[in-house]
Coordinates of C-alpha atoms and ligand atoms in Angstrom, one line a residue:
M202 CA 38.2 -40.4 -3.1
S203 CA 40.0 -37.4 -2.8
D204 CA 38.7 -34.5 -0.5
I205 CA 36.5 -32.1 -2.2
I206 CA 35.4 -29.7 0.5
Q207 CA 37.4 -26.3 0.5
L208 CA 36.8 -22.8 2.0
L209 CA 35.1 -20.1 -0.2
P210 CA 37.3 -17.1 -0.8
D211 CA 36.4 -14.2 1.2
H212 CA 34.9 -12.2 -2.1
V213 CA 32.8 -15.3 -2.8
A214 CA 31.7 -15.3 0.8
N215 CA 30.8 -11.8 1.0
Q216 CA 28.7 -11.9 -2.6
I217 CA 26.7 -14.7 -0.8
A218 CA 26.4 -12.5 2.5
A219 CA 25.2 -9.9 0.6
G220 CA 22.4 -11.4 -0.9
E221 CA 20.9 -11.5 2.6
V222 CA 21.6 -8.0 3.7
V223 CA 21.5 -6.0 0.3
Q224 CA 18.4 -6.8 -1.5
R225 CA 18.0 -3.5 -3.3
P226 CA 19.1 0.0 -3.1
A227 CA 16.5 0.5 0.0
S228 CA 18.6 -2.0 2.1
V229 CA 21.6 0.0 1.6
V230 CA 20.2 3.0 2.6
K231 CA 19.0 1.6 5.7
E232 CA 22.5 0.1 6.6
L233 CA 24.3 3.4 6.0
L234 CA 22.0 5.3 7.8
E235 CA 21.9 3.1 10.9
N236 CA 25.8 3.4 10.8
A237 CA 25.5 7.1 10.5
I238 CA 23.1 6.9 13.7
D239 CA 25.3 4.6 15.6
A240 CA 28.2 7.2 15.1
E241 CA 26.1 9.5 17.2
S242 CA 25.6 11.9 14.4
T243 CA 23.3 15.0 14.7
F244 CA 22.7 15.3 11.3
I245 CA 22.3 13.1 8.4
K246 CA 22.1 13.8 4.3
L247 CA 21.0 11.0 2.0
I248 CA 21.8 11.7 -1.5
I249 CA 20.0 9.5 -4.2
K250 CA 20.3 9.3 -7.9
E251 CA 18.2 7.4 -10.0
S252 CA 16.6 5.6 -7.3
G253 CA 19.7 4.4 -6.1
K254 CA 20.7 2.5 -9.0
T255 CA 23.4 4.9 -9.7
L256 CA 24.3 6.4 -6.5
I257 CA 23.4 6.1 -2.9
Q258 CA 25.4 8.4 -0.7
V259 CA 25.3 9.1 2.9
I260 CA 27.0 11.9 4.7
D261 CA 27.2 12.3 8.6
N262 CA 28.9 14.5 11.3
G263 CA 29.4 11.5 13.6
K264 CA 32.7 10.3 15.4
G265 CA 34.2 9.1 12.0
M266 CA 36.6 6.3 12.0
S267 CA 40.6 6.1 12.3
V268 CA 42.9 4.9 9.5
T269 CA 43.2 1.5 10.7
D270 CA 39.3 1.3 11.5
A271 CA 38.3 2.6 7.9
R272 CA 40.4 -0.1 6.7
L273 CA 39.0 -2.6 9.0
S274 CA 35.5 -1.6 8.5
F275 CA 35.1 -3.6 5.3
E276 CA 36.1 -6.9 6.7
R277 CA 33.3 -9.3 7.3
H278 CA 32.4 -9.8 11.0
A279 CA 34.3 -6.5 11.5
T280 CA 32.1 -4.4 14.1
S281 CA 33.0 -2.0 17.1
K282 CA 29.6 -2.5 18.5
I283 CA 29.9 -6.0 20.5
R284 CA 32.8 -7.6 21.9
S285 CA 31.6 -11.1 22.9
A286 CA 28.3 -13.5 22.6
E287 CA 26.9 -12.0 25.8
D288 CA 26.7 -8.4 24.1
L289 CA 24.3 -10.0 21.8
F290 CA 21.6 -9.8 24.7
D291 CA 22.2 -6.5 25.3
I292 CA 22.3 -4.6 22.3
H293 CA 21.7 -0.8 22.1
T294 CA 23.3 0.1 18.7
K295 CA 21.5 -0.5 15.0
G296 CA 24.4 -2.5 13.8
F297 CA 26.4 -5.2 15.3
R298 CA 26.7 -8.1 13.0
G299 CA 29.7 -6.6 11.2
E300 CA 28.6 -7.4 7.7
A301 CA 26.8 -4.7 6.0
L302 CA 29.8 -2.7 4.8
A303 CA 31.6 -5.9 3.8
S304 CA 28.2 -7.0 2.1
I305 CA 27.9 -3.9 0.0
A306 CA 31.5 -3.4 -0.8
A307 CA 31.1 -6.7 -2.7
V308 CA 28.7 -5.8 -5.1
A309 CA 29.0 -2.3 -5.9
H310 CA 31.7 0.5 -6.4
F311 CA 32.1 1.8 -2.7
E312 CA 33.9 5.2 -1.6
L313 CA 34.2 5.8 2.0
K314 CA 35.7 9.4 3.6
T315 CA 36.1 9.5 7.0
K316 CA 37.8 11.6 9.7
Q317 CA 37.7 11.9 13.5
V318 CA 37.4 15.1 15.3
H319 CA 40.8 15.2 16.8
D320 CA 42.4 14.4 13.5
E321 CA 44.0 16.6 11.0
L322 CA 43.5 14.7 8.2
G323 CA 40.9 11.8 6.7
T324 CA 41.0 8.7 4.9
Q325 CA 39.8 7.9 1.5
I326 CA 39.0 4.4 0.4
D327 CA 37.9 3.0 -2.8
I328 CA 36.7 -0.5 -3.3
Q329 CA 35.4 -2.5 -6.0
G330 CA 33.7 -5.7 -5.6
S331 CA 35.9 -6.2 -2.6
E332 CA 39.1 -5.1 -3.8
I333 CA 40.4 -2.3 -2.6
K334 CA 41.7 0.0 -5.4
T335 CA 43.3 2.9 -3.4
Q336 CA 43.6 4.4 0.0
D337 CA 44.6 7.9 0.5
V338 CA 45.0 10.7 2.9
I339 CA 42.6 13.2 2.1
V340 CA 41.2 16.7 3.6
T341 CA 37.6 16.2 4.4
P342 CA 34.9 17.3 7.1
N343 CA 34.6 15.6 10.7
G344 CA 32.5 12.6 10.2
T345 CA 31.8 9.8 7.4
S346 CA 30.6 9.9 3.9
V347 CA 30.0 6.7 2.2
A348 CA 29.2 6.7 -1.5
I349 CA 27.9 3.5 -3.4
K350 CA 28.0 3.6 -7.0
N351 CA 26.7 1.1 -9.5
L352 CA 25.0 -1.4 -7.2
F353 CA 25.2 -4.9 -8.3
F354 CA 27.6 -4.0 -11.2
N355 CA 29.0 -7.6 -10.9
I356 CA 25.7 -9.3 -10.7
P357 CA 23.5 -8.7 -13.6
A358 CA 20.9 -10.7 -12.5
R359 CA 20.4 -9.1 -9.4
R360 CA 20.5 -5.7 -11.5
N361 CA 18.0 -6.7 -13.7
F362 CA 15.8 -8.1 -10.9
L363 CA 15.3 -4.4 -9.6
K364 CA 12.0 -2.9 -10.2
S365 CA 11.3 0.5 -12.0
N366 CA 12.7 3.9 -10.6
N367 CA 9.3 4.7 -9.1
V368 CA 9.1 1.2 -6.9
E369 CA 12.9 1.4 -5.8
L370 CA 12.4 5.0 -4.8
R371 CA 9.5 4.0 -2.8
H372 CA 11.1 1.5 -0.7
I373 CA 14.0 4.0 -0.2
L374 CA 11.7 6.4 0.9
D375 CA 9.9 3.9 3.4
E376 CA 13.4 3.1 4.7
F377 CA 14.1 6.8 4.9
H378 CA 10.8 7.4 7.0
R379 CA 11.1 4.5 9.3
V380 CA 14.9 5.7 10.3
A381 CA 13.6 9.6 10.5
L382 CA 10.5 8.7 12.2
A383 CA 12.5 6.8 15.1
H384 CA 15.1 9.7 15.7
P385 CA 13.3 13.0 15.9
N386 CA 16.8 14.1 17.8
I387 CA 18.7 13.9 14.6
G388 CA 18.3 16.3 11.8
F389 CA 17.7 14.3 8.2
S390 CA 17.6 15.8 4.8
M391 CA 17.0 13.8 1.7
H392 CA 18.1 14.7 -2.1
H393 CA 16.8 12.6 -5.2
N394 CA 18.2 13.5 -8.6
G395 CA 19.5 17.1 -7.2
N396 CA 16.0 17.8 -5.6
E397 CA 15.5 18.3 -1.9
L398 CA 12.6 16.1 -1.0
Y399 CA 12.8 16.3 2.7
N400 CA 14.8 18.8 5.2
L401 CA 13.7 17.6 8.7
P402 CA 15.1 19.7 11.5
I403 CA 15.8 18.4 14.8
C404 CA 12.3 18.3 16.6
N405 CA 10.1 16.1 18.8
Y406 CA 8.1 12.8 17.5
R407 CA 4.7 14.5 16.6
Q408 CA 6.5 17.3 14.8
R409 CA 8.5 14.6 13.0
I410 CA 5.4 12.6 11.9
V411 CA 3.7 15.9 10.8
K412 CA 6.9 16.9 8.6
I413 CA 6.7 13.6 6.9
F414 CA 3.1 12.9 6.4
G415 CA 2.0 16.5 6.0
S416 CA 0.7 19.0 8.2
K417 CA -3.2 17.7 8.2
T418 CA -1.7 14.6 9.9
N419 CA -1.4 16.7 13.2
E420 CA -5.0 16.8 14.0
K421 CA -5.5 13.1 13.5
L422 CA -3.1 11.9 16.0
V423 CA -4.2 10.8 19.3
P424 CA -1.5 10.4 21.7
V425 CA -0.5 7.2 23.7
D426 CA 1.4 7.2 26.8
E427 CA 1.7 4.2 28.9
T428 CA 4.5 3.1 31.5
T429 CA 4.7 -0.3 32.9
E430 CA 7.8 -2.4 34.5
V431 CA 8.2 -4.4 31.4
L432 CA 7.3 -2.0 28.8
K433 CA 7.0 1.7 28.1
V434 CA 4.7 2.6 25.1
S435 CA 4.5 6.2 23.8
G436 CA 3.7 7.5 20.2
F437 CA 0.4 8.2 18.3
V438 CA -2.6 6.1 16.6
M439 CA -4.4 8.0 14.1
K440 CA -8.2 8.6 14.5
P441 CA -10.4 5.9 13.5
E442 CA -12.6 7.9 10.8
F443 CA -9.0 8.4 9.2
A444 CA -8.2 4.7 8.8
K445 CA -7.1 3.7 5.2
K446 CA -8.1 0.8 3.2
T447 CA -4.3 0.5 2.2
R448 CA -1.9 -0.2 5.1
G449 CA -0.2 2.7 4.7
E450 CA 1.3 4.1 8.0
Q451 CA 1.8 1.4 10.6
F452 CA 5.0 1.7 12.3
F453 CA 6.3 0.0 15.5
F454 CA 9.7 0.7 16.8
V455 CA 11.4 -1.3 19.6
N456 CA 14.2 0.6 21.4
D457 CA 14.1 3.1 18.3
R458 CA 14.5 0.1 15.8
F459 CA 11.5 -0.2 13.1
I460 CA 10.0 -3.8 13.4
K461 CA 7.5 -5.5 11.7
S462 CA 5.4 -7.8 13.6
S463 CA 1.8 -9.0 13.1
Y464 CA 1.3 -10.1 16.5
L465 CA 1.5 -6.6 18.0
N466 CA -0.5 -5.4 15.1
H467 CA -3.1 -7.4 15.9
A468 CA -2.9 -5.8 19.4
V469 CA -3.4 -2.5 18.2
N470 CA -6.4 -3.6 15.7
A471 CA -7.9 -5.3 18.9
A472 CA -7.9 -2.0 20.6
F473 CA -9.9 -0.3 17.6
E474 CA -12.2 -3.2 17.6
G475 CA -15.8 -1.8 16.4
L476 CA -14.3 1.5 15.7
L477 CA -13.4 0.9 11.8
R478 CA -15.2 0.8 8.9
E479 CA -15.2 -2.3 7.2
K480 CA -11.9 -3.2 5.6
T481 CA -10.0 -0.4 6.9
H482 CA -6.9 -0.5 8.6
A483 CA -5.7 1.6 11.8
S484 CA -2.4 3.9 11.4
Y485 CA -0.3 4.2 14.1
F486 CA 3.4 5.3 15.1
L487 CA 4.3 3.4 18.6
F488 CA 7.4 3.6 20.2
L489 CA 8.2 0.7 22.5
E490 CA 10.6 0.6 24.9
V491 CA 12.1 -2.5 26.5
D492 CA 14.9 -4.0 28.3
P493 CA 17.3 -5.2 25.6
K494 CA 18.0 -8.3 27.6
T495 CA 14.4 -9.4 26.9
I496 CA 14.2 -9.3 23.2
D497 CA 16.4 -10.9 20.5
V498 CA 17.0 -8.8 17.4
N499 CA 19.3 -11.4 15.9
I500 CA 16.8 -13.7 14.2
H501 CA 16.9 -12.0 10.7
P502 CA 19.8 -10.5 8.6
T503 CA 17.8 -7.1 8.1
K504 CA 16.6 -7.1 12.0
T505 CA 13.4 -6.1 11.0
E506 CA 11.9 -9.1 13.0
I507 CA 12.8 -9.7 16.7
K508 CA 11.9 -12.0 19.4
F509 CA 10.2 -10.8 22.6
E510 CA 10.8 -12.7 25.8
D511 CA 7.2 -12.1 27.1
E512 CA 4.9 -11.7 23.9
H513 CA 1.8 -12.1 25.6
T514 CA 2.1 -9.3 28.2
L515 CA 3.3 -6.9 25.8
Y516 CA 0.2 -7.6 23.5
A517 CA -2.1 -7.1 26.5
I518 CA -0.3 -3.9 27.7
L519 CA -0.3 -2.5 23.9
R520 CA -3.8 -3.3 23.4
S521 CA -5.1 -1.4 26.7
A522 CA -2.6 1.3 26.1
V523 CA -4.1 2.1 22.8
K524 CA -7.6 1.5 24.0
H525 CA -7.0 3.9 27.0
S526 CA -6.1 6.6 24.5
L527 CA -8.8 6.3 22.2
G528 CA -11.1 6.1 25.3
Q529 CA -9.4 9.2 26.9
F530 CA -9.6 11.3 23.9
S531 CA -13.2 10.3 23.4
V532 CA -12.6 8.7 20.2
A533 CA -14.3 5.4 21.3
P534 CA -17.6 5.0 23.0
V535 CA -15.8 2.9 25.2
L536 CA -14.2 4.4 28.6
D537 CA -15.0 1.8 31.0
F538 CA -12.5 -1.0 30.7
D539 CA -14.3 -3.5 32.8
R540 CA -17.2 -3.6 30.8
D541 CA -17.7 -6.3 28.4
S542 CA -17.1 -4.9 25.0
N543 CA -19.3 -7.2 23.4
L544 CA -22.0 -5.1 24.8
D545 CA -21.0 -1.9 23.4
T546 CA -22.8 -0.3 20.5
P547 CA -20.8 -0.7 17.2
Y548 CA -19.4 2.5 16.2
N549 CA -21.1 2.4 12.9
Y550 CA -24.2 2.2 14.7
A551 CA -23.4 4.5 17.5
H552 CA -24.5 7.8 15.7
K553 CA -27.3 6.3 13.7
A554 CA -30.4 8.3 13.8
V555 CA -33.1 6.0 15.3
K556 CA -35.3 4.9 12.4
T557 CA -39.2 3.8 12.9
P558 CA -40.2 0.5 11.4
M559 CA -42.5 1.1 8.4
V560 CA -45.3 -1.2 7.3
E561 CA -46.1 -0.9 3.6
V562 CA -49.6 -1.0 2.4
D563 CA -51.0 -1.1 -0.8
R564 CA -53.9 0.9 -0.2
T565 CA -55.3 0.3 -3.9
F566 CA -55.6 -3.3 -3.1
N567 CA -58.7 -4.8 -4.0
P568 CA -59.2 -8.5 -3.7
F569 CA -62.2 -8.6 -5.8
E570 CA -60.8 -6.6 -8.8
E571 CA -60.2 -8.8 -11.5
E572 CA -57.8 -6.6 -14.0
E573 CA -54.1 -7.1 -13.9
R574 CA -52.3 -5.0 -10.6
K575 CA -48.9 -4.6 -9.6
P576 CA -48.0 -6.7 -6.6
V577 CA -46.9 -4.7 -3.6
S578 CA -43.2 -6.2 -3.9
K579 CA -42.9 -4.9 -7.6
I580 CA -43.7 -1.5 -6.6
G581 CA -40.9 -1.8 -4.0
A582 CA -38.4 -3.0 -6.6
S583 CA -39.1 -0.6 -9.1
D584 CA -38.8 2.4 -6.0
F585 CA -35.2 0.9 -5.2
K586 CA -34.3 1.0 -8.8
G587 CA -35.1 4.7 -8.8
S588 CA -32.8 5.4 -5.7
S589 CA -30.1 3.6 -6.6
K590 CA -29.6 5.3 -9.8
G591 CA -26.6 7.4 -8.7
T592 CA -24.6 4.3 -8.2
S593 CA -21.3 3.7 -10.1
W594 CA -22.8 0.7 -11.8
E595 CA -26.1 2.1 -12.8
S596 CA -24.6 5.4 -14.4
L597 CA -22.2 3.4 -15.9
Y598 CA -25.0 1.5 -17.9
V599 CA -27.8 3.6 -17.5
D600 CA -27.6 7.1 -16.8
T601 CA -24.5 7.2 -19.5
K602 CA -26.4 5.9 -22.3
I603 CA -29.4 8.3 -21.9
E604 CA -27.3 11.5 -21.1
T605 CA -24.6 10.9 -23.6
P606 CA -24.5 11.0 -27.4
S607 CA -24.6 7.7 -29.2
E608 CA -20.8 7.7 -30.0
T609 CA -19.7 7.7 -26.4
V610 CA -17.3 4.8 -25.5
F611 CA -20.2 3.1 -23.7
S612 CA -22.3 3.1 -26.5
S613 CA -19.7 1.9 -28.8
V614 CA -18.8 -0.7 -26.6
A615 CA -22.4 -2.1 -26.8
F616 CA -22.4 -1.7 -30.3
E617 CA -19.2 -3.9 -31.1
T618 CA -21.0 -6.5 -28.6
D619 CA -23.8 -7.3 -31.2
T620 CA -21.4 -8.5 -33.9
V621 CA -19.1 -10.1 -31.5
T622 CA -21.5 -12.1 -29.6
S623 CA -24.3 -12.8 -31.9
S624 CA -22.6 -16.3 -32.9
M625 CA -22.2 -17.3 -29.5
F626 CA -25.3 -16.5 -27.8
D627 CA -29.1 -18.0 -28.8
D628 CA -30.3 -16.4 -32.0
D629 CA -33.3 -15.2 -30.4
D630 CA -32.4 -11.9 -28.4
Q631 CA -35.5 -12.2 -26.3
D632 CA -34.2 -15.5 -25.2
L633 CA -30.8 -13.9 -23.8
K634 CA -32.9 -11.6 -21.5
Q635 CA -34.9 -14.2 -20.2
N636 CA -32.1 -16.6 -19.8
T637 CA -30.1 -14.5 -17.4
F638 CA -30.1 -14.5 -13.9
Q639 CA -27.7 -14.1 -11.1
L640 CA -26.3 -16.8 -8.7
H641 CA -25.1 -16.1 -5.2
K642 CA -24.7 -12.3 -6.0
K643 CA -21.5 -13.3 -7.4
Y644 CA -22.2 -14.9 -11.0
I645 CA -24.3 -14.3 -13.8
I646 CA -25.7 -17.2 -15.5
N647 CA -26.9 -17.3 -19.1
T648 CA -27.8 -19.8 -21.8
I649 CA -25.6 -19.8 -24.7
K650 CA -26.0 -22.2 -28.0
S651 CA -23.5 -24.8 -26.6
G652 CA -25.0 -24.6 -23.3
M653 CA -24.1 -22.4 -20.2
L654 CA -22.3 -19.4 -19.6
V655 CA -21.2 -18.6 -16.1
I656 CA -19.6 -14.9 -15.6
N657 CA -18.0 -13.9 -12.5
Q658 CA -19.6 -10.3 -12.3
Q659 CA -16.7 -8.4 -10.3
R660 CA -13.9 -10.0 -12.7
A661 CA -16.1 -9.0 -15.9
H662 CA -16.7 -5.5 -14.6
E663 CA -13.0 -5.0 -14.0
R664 CA -12.2 -5.8 -17.5
I665 CA -15.0 -3.8 -18.9
L666 CA -13.9 -0.7 -16.8
Y667 CA -10.1 -1.1 -17.6
E668 CA -10.8 -1.2 -21.3
D669 CA -12.9 1.7 -20.9
F670 CA -10.4 3.6 -19.0
L671 CA -7.6 2.8 -21.1
K672 CA -9.6 4.3 -24.0
N673 CA -10.1 7.3 -22.2
I674 CA -6.4 7.9 -21.6
T675 CA -4.9 6.8 -25.2
V676 CA -7.6 7.9 -27.3
K677 CA -10.5 9.9 -26.0
E678 CA -11.4 11.7 -23.1
G679 CA -13.6 10.1 -20.6
V680 CA -17.0 11.6 -19.6
S681 CA -16.7 13.8 -16.6
Q682 CA -19.3 14.2 -14.0
Q683 CA -18.9 17.6 -12.2
L684 CA -19.4 17.5 -8.3
L685 CA -22.0 19.9 -6.8
F686 CA -19.3 20.9 -4.0
P687 CA -15.7 20.3 -4.3
I688 CA -14.2 17.6 -2.4
C689 CA -10.9 17.7 -0.1
V690 CA -9.1 14.3 0.0
D691 CA -6.1 14.1 2.4
F692 CA -3.0 13.5 1.2
S693 CA 0.6 13.5 2.5
P694 CA 3.1 15.7 0.6
K695 CA 4.6 12.6 -1.2
E696 CA 1.5 11.3 -2.2
L697 CA 0.5 14.5 -3.8
D698 CA 3.7 14.1 -5.7
V699 CA 2.5 10.7 -6.9
L700 CA -0.8 12.4 -7.9
R701 CA 1.0 15.2 -9.9
S702 CA 2.8 12.8 -12.0
L703 CA -0.3 11.0 -13.1
K704 CA -2.4 14.2 -13.2
S705 CA -2.6 14.3 -17.0
H706 CA -3.6 10.9 -17.7
L707 CA -6.1 11.4 -14.6
I708 CA -7.6 14.2 -16.4
Q709 CA -8.2 12.0 -19.0
T710 CA -10.2 9.6 -17.2
G711 CA -12.5 12.4 -16.2
F712 CA -10.7 13.7 -12.9
V713 CA -10.9 17.5 -12.7
F714 CA -8.6 19.0 -10.1
S715 CA -9.0 22.4 -8.7
K716 CA -6.0 22.2 -6.7
I717 CA -3.1 19.8 -6.5
E718 CA -0.6 21.6 -4.4
G719 CA -0.5 21.7 -0.7
H720 CA -3.8 19.9 -0.8
L721 CA -6.1 17.9 -3.0
E722 CA -9.5 19.5 -4.1
I723 CA -11.5 17.7 -6.7
V724 CA -14.5 19.2 -8.9
G725 CA -15.1 16.5 -11.2
V726 CA -14.6 12.8 -11.5
P727 CA -15.3 10.3 -14.2
A728 CA -18.9 9.6 -14.9
N729 CA -19.3 6.1 -13.0
L730 CA -17.4 7.1 -10.0
E731 CA -19.4 7.3 -6.8
E732 CA -18.7 10.8 -4.9
A733 CA -18.6 8.5 -1.5
N734 CA -15.9 6.4 -3.1
I735 CA -13.6 9.1 -4.4
P736 CA -11.0 9.0 -1.4
E737 CA -10.8 5.6 -1.2
V738 CA -10.1 5.2 -5.3
L739 CA -7.5 7.8 -5.2
E740 CA -6.0 6.3 -2.1
Q741 CA -5.8 3.0 -3.7
L742 CA -4.3 4.6 -7.0
V743 CA -1.5 6.4 -5.1
Y744 CA -0.8 3.0 -3.2
D745 CA -0.8 1.0 -6.7
A746 CA 1.5 3.9 -8.3
Q747 CA 3.8 3.5 -5.5
Y748 CA 3.9 -0.5 -4.8
E749 CA 2.3 -2.1 -7.9
V750 CA 3.8 -1.1 -11.0
S751 CA 6.4 -3.8 -11.3
D752 CA 8.5 -2.9 -14.2
Q753 CA 8.7 -0.4 -17.0
S754 CA 6.9 -2.5 -19.3
F755 CA 3.8 -1.6 -17.8
S756 CA 3.1 2.2 -18.7
Q757 CA 1.8 4.7 -16.5
S758 CA -1.7 4.4 -18.3
D759 CA -1.9 0.8 -18.1
M760 CA -1.3 0.9 -14.1
I761 CA -4.0 3.6 -13.9
A762 CA -6.8 1.8 -15.7
K763 CA -5.8 -1.2 -13.7
S764 CA -6.1 0.4 -10.6
L765 CA -9.2 2.4 -11.5
A766 CA -10.7 -0.7 -12.7
K767 CA -9.8 -2.6 -9.6
S768 CA -11.4 -0.4 -7.0
M769 CA -14.4 0.8 -9.0
A770 CA -15.7 -2.5 -10.2
I771 CA -18.9 -3.8 -8.6
K772 CA -18.1 -6.4 -6.2
T773 CA -19.3 -9.5 -5.1
G774 CA -22.1 -9.6 -2.8
R775 CA -24.2 -6.5 -5.3
K776 CA -27.5 -7.8 -6.4
L777 CA -27.9 -6.9 -10.2
T778 CA -30.8 -6.2 -11.7
E779 CA -31.8 -8.1 -15.2
Q780 CA -31.1 -5.3 -17.0
E781 CA -27.8 -4.6 -15.3
Q782 CA -27.0 -8.4 -15.9
D783 CA -27.4 -8.1 -19.8
H784 CA -25.5 -4.6 -20.1
M785 CA -22.6 -6.7 -18.1
I786 CA -22.8 -9.5 -21.0
H787 CA -22.7 -7.2 -23.6
S788 CA -20.1 -4.9 -22.5
L789 CA -17.9 -7.6 -21.5
F790 CA -18.2 -9.4 -24.8
G791 CA -17.5 -5.9 -26.4
C792 CA -14.1 -5.8 -24.9
K793 CA -11.0 -6.7 -26.8
E794 CA -10.0 -9.3 -24.1
P795 CA -13.0 -10.5 -22.6
N796 CA -11.8 -13.6 -21.1
V797 CA -9.3 -12.6 -18.5
T798 CA -9.3 -9.5 -16.2
P799 CA -6.5 -6.9 -16.5
C800 CA -4.6 -9.1 -14.2
G801 CA -5.2 -12.3 -16.1
K802 CA -7.6 -13.9 -14.0
A803 CA -11.0 -16.1 -16.0
T804 CA -13.9 -13.5 -16.2
F805 CA -16.1 -16.4 -17.3
V806 CA -16.2 -20.2 -17.9
T807 CA -18.6 -21.9 -20.0
M808 CA -20.4 -25.5 -19.7
R809 CA -21.3 -27.4 -22.5
V810 CA -24.8 -29.3 -22.3
D811 CA -22.8 -32.3 -23.5
D812 CA -20.9 -32.2 -20.3
L813 CA -24.3 -31.8 -18.6
D814 CA -25.4 -34.9 -20.2
K815 CA -22.5 -37.0 -19.1
K816 CA -23.3 -36.1 -15.5
F817 CA -26.9 -37.8 -15.9
N818 CA -25.0 -41.0 -17.2
Ligands
ADP43 P1 28.1 -2.9 12.0 O1 27.4 -1.7 11.9 O2 27.0 -4.3 12.2 O3 28.9 -3.1 13.3 P2 28.8 -2.4 9.7 O4 29.8 -3.2 8.4 O5 27.8 -2.0 9.1 O6 29.0 -3.3 10.8 O7 30.2 -1.3 9.8 C1 31.2 -1.9 10.5 C2 32.0 -0.8 11.7 O8 32.3 0.2 10.7 C3 31.1 -0.5 12.5 O9 30.9 -1.2 13.5 C4 31.8 1.1 12.7 O10 32.9 0.8 13.7 C5 32.4 1.5 11.6 N1 31.5 2.7 10.4 C6 30.7 2.3 9.7 N2 29.8 3.4 9.3 C7 30.5 4.1 10.3 C8 30.1 5.7 10.3 N3 29.2 6.3 9.3 N4 30.7 6.4 11.2 C9 31.5 5.7 12.0 N5 32.0 4.6 11.9 C10 31.4 3.6 10.9
MG44 MG1 25.8 -1.3 10.2

């Protein structure tokens, strides 16, 4: 048989390599910013158009390149940063693989302008899909400017794979933040579609964090500082009371390089043990310095994962450093490190007032009395019902029904229900009431003509709320509930931008904002939103708006309805009264698509009597 193996041409090899290095516009941003830092720049300007789909440009005032270097920089494995294999284990620069420029140039239109300080004139090189189109001598400032246009112009599949502009911009901002946070000694600016989003002068770490995440951040930061022989940790953790439900601000930098490490994240969380509310995550900005010889950064093409020589020691040091800071700044009840932390009062309980146990006695009880009287337990239950009236669930199905006129959305849903479900349920309405019960605080069971209906309470409520919100946004404004006192929720400037872009839709759902510039002040919320849950619901919304809108086919209103429905739906574990169970069933079957959640998961299943019969055979 003849030989069949051949070497791939360079441009094909480059395109394959690009698959690893250049996943989306944000990857290009990261590589270019890192090159500018390696070039010892003191000011770096990032210019983006259409979330990087049409332009990504990085201009630096670094050391620039000679004509020959400029030409060589696009070759694969061309780097000025290492010379031998040993150097791989003593990396002091961001780059060293020499493949970023080659990869990017393989999948975009590439324009490089560069000049070294001691040269009169600079060099311009234009490349399209690995092919050099022109090379000129030009007049240009000291430093380098790299402009990437039409990313993935020659790989349509890749281009189509890109997410909406919102999502791609989000990823770019994430990369920008990571680089800017790690280098407060460098000034940065960032422009998107002609607007300046950031202008960050040279400053210290704390100022950089505050400049990026908003002035309110300052008071939330607790400094961490610990130097040992193997590791120096500095930076900040956020006070536990500001922990968020979404994993927003978690940053590890090792030798000024942003890295992801679930192991180190675990160490920080361990230090926060007992201090965080349920399902919230600690925020942190931690800078670790280790001897470059003890880490391997070359295990992943994007270099965001690294291997440590002695992970266990780092874990222990990091954990105690964070714990120490939390203790020192009296954030935590634990100051004494030798104590068994299991013996400490969990934070949630530490500030709780002592409550005297009470014994309930039914003073009207007379064992000889013949006539019907209410048992003690029943009184307790009705009391409870009264007190829980303000909860989101109750207000949706009870309060609104009483207080709003009959043509409100809720009532109309209930009205539709009757017609839609009448054929499915047993004819006798009374039957339906009696035959409903809750299983494991998760499912609502109901008898239907053919057998049994099992509804997942959380998912069903999500569907109901989703359709309600969608109606509010698109057809008819939702009912707003005025807050007694305005509520302020902390958001960074960029998060406020996101909220502003959603403002008109949010108003339709019932939100009323008295201030949305500088900080957020809310005076009204959708009728079924509990006051205590407002920050969490909005945080989730901002997060979803940034990360979850997968493509343009899902409109902004759809995203908002989905997000609000998800975070406001009553959850598994919530006990429902019979009346609530009934409402749930009616409202669910009043929905346009009762079978599935907005994300397509089943809301209920049915089990036929025949099927049950078979099981008894
Ligand atoms: P790496 O950064 O891994 O060395 P790159 O492909 O990113 O590989 O860059 C190749 C080379 O081009 C670098 O080693 C550097 O010498 C040069 N270079 C790239 N960008 C710049 C810049 N902004 N300023 C000066 N030199 C640069
Ligand atoms: Mg590089």
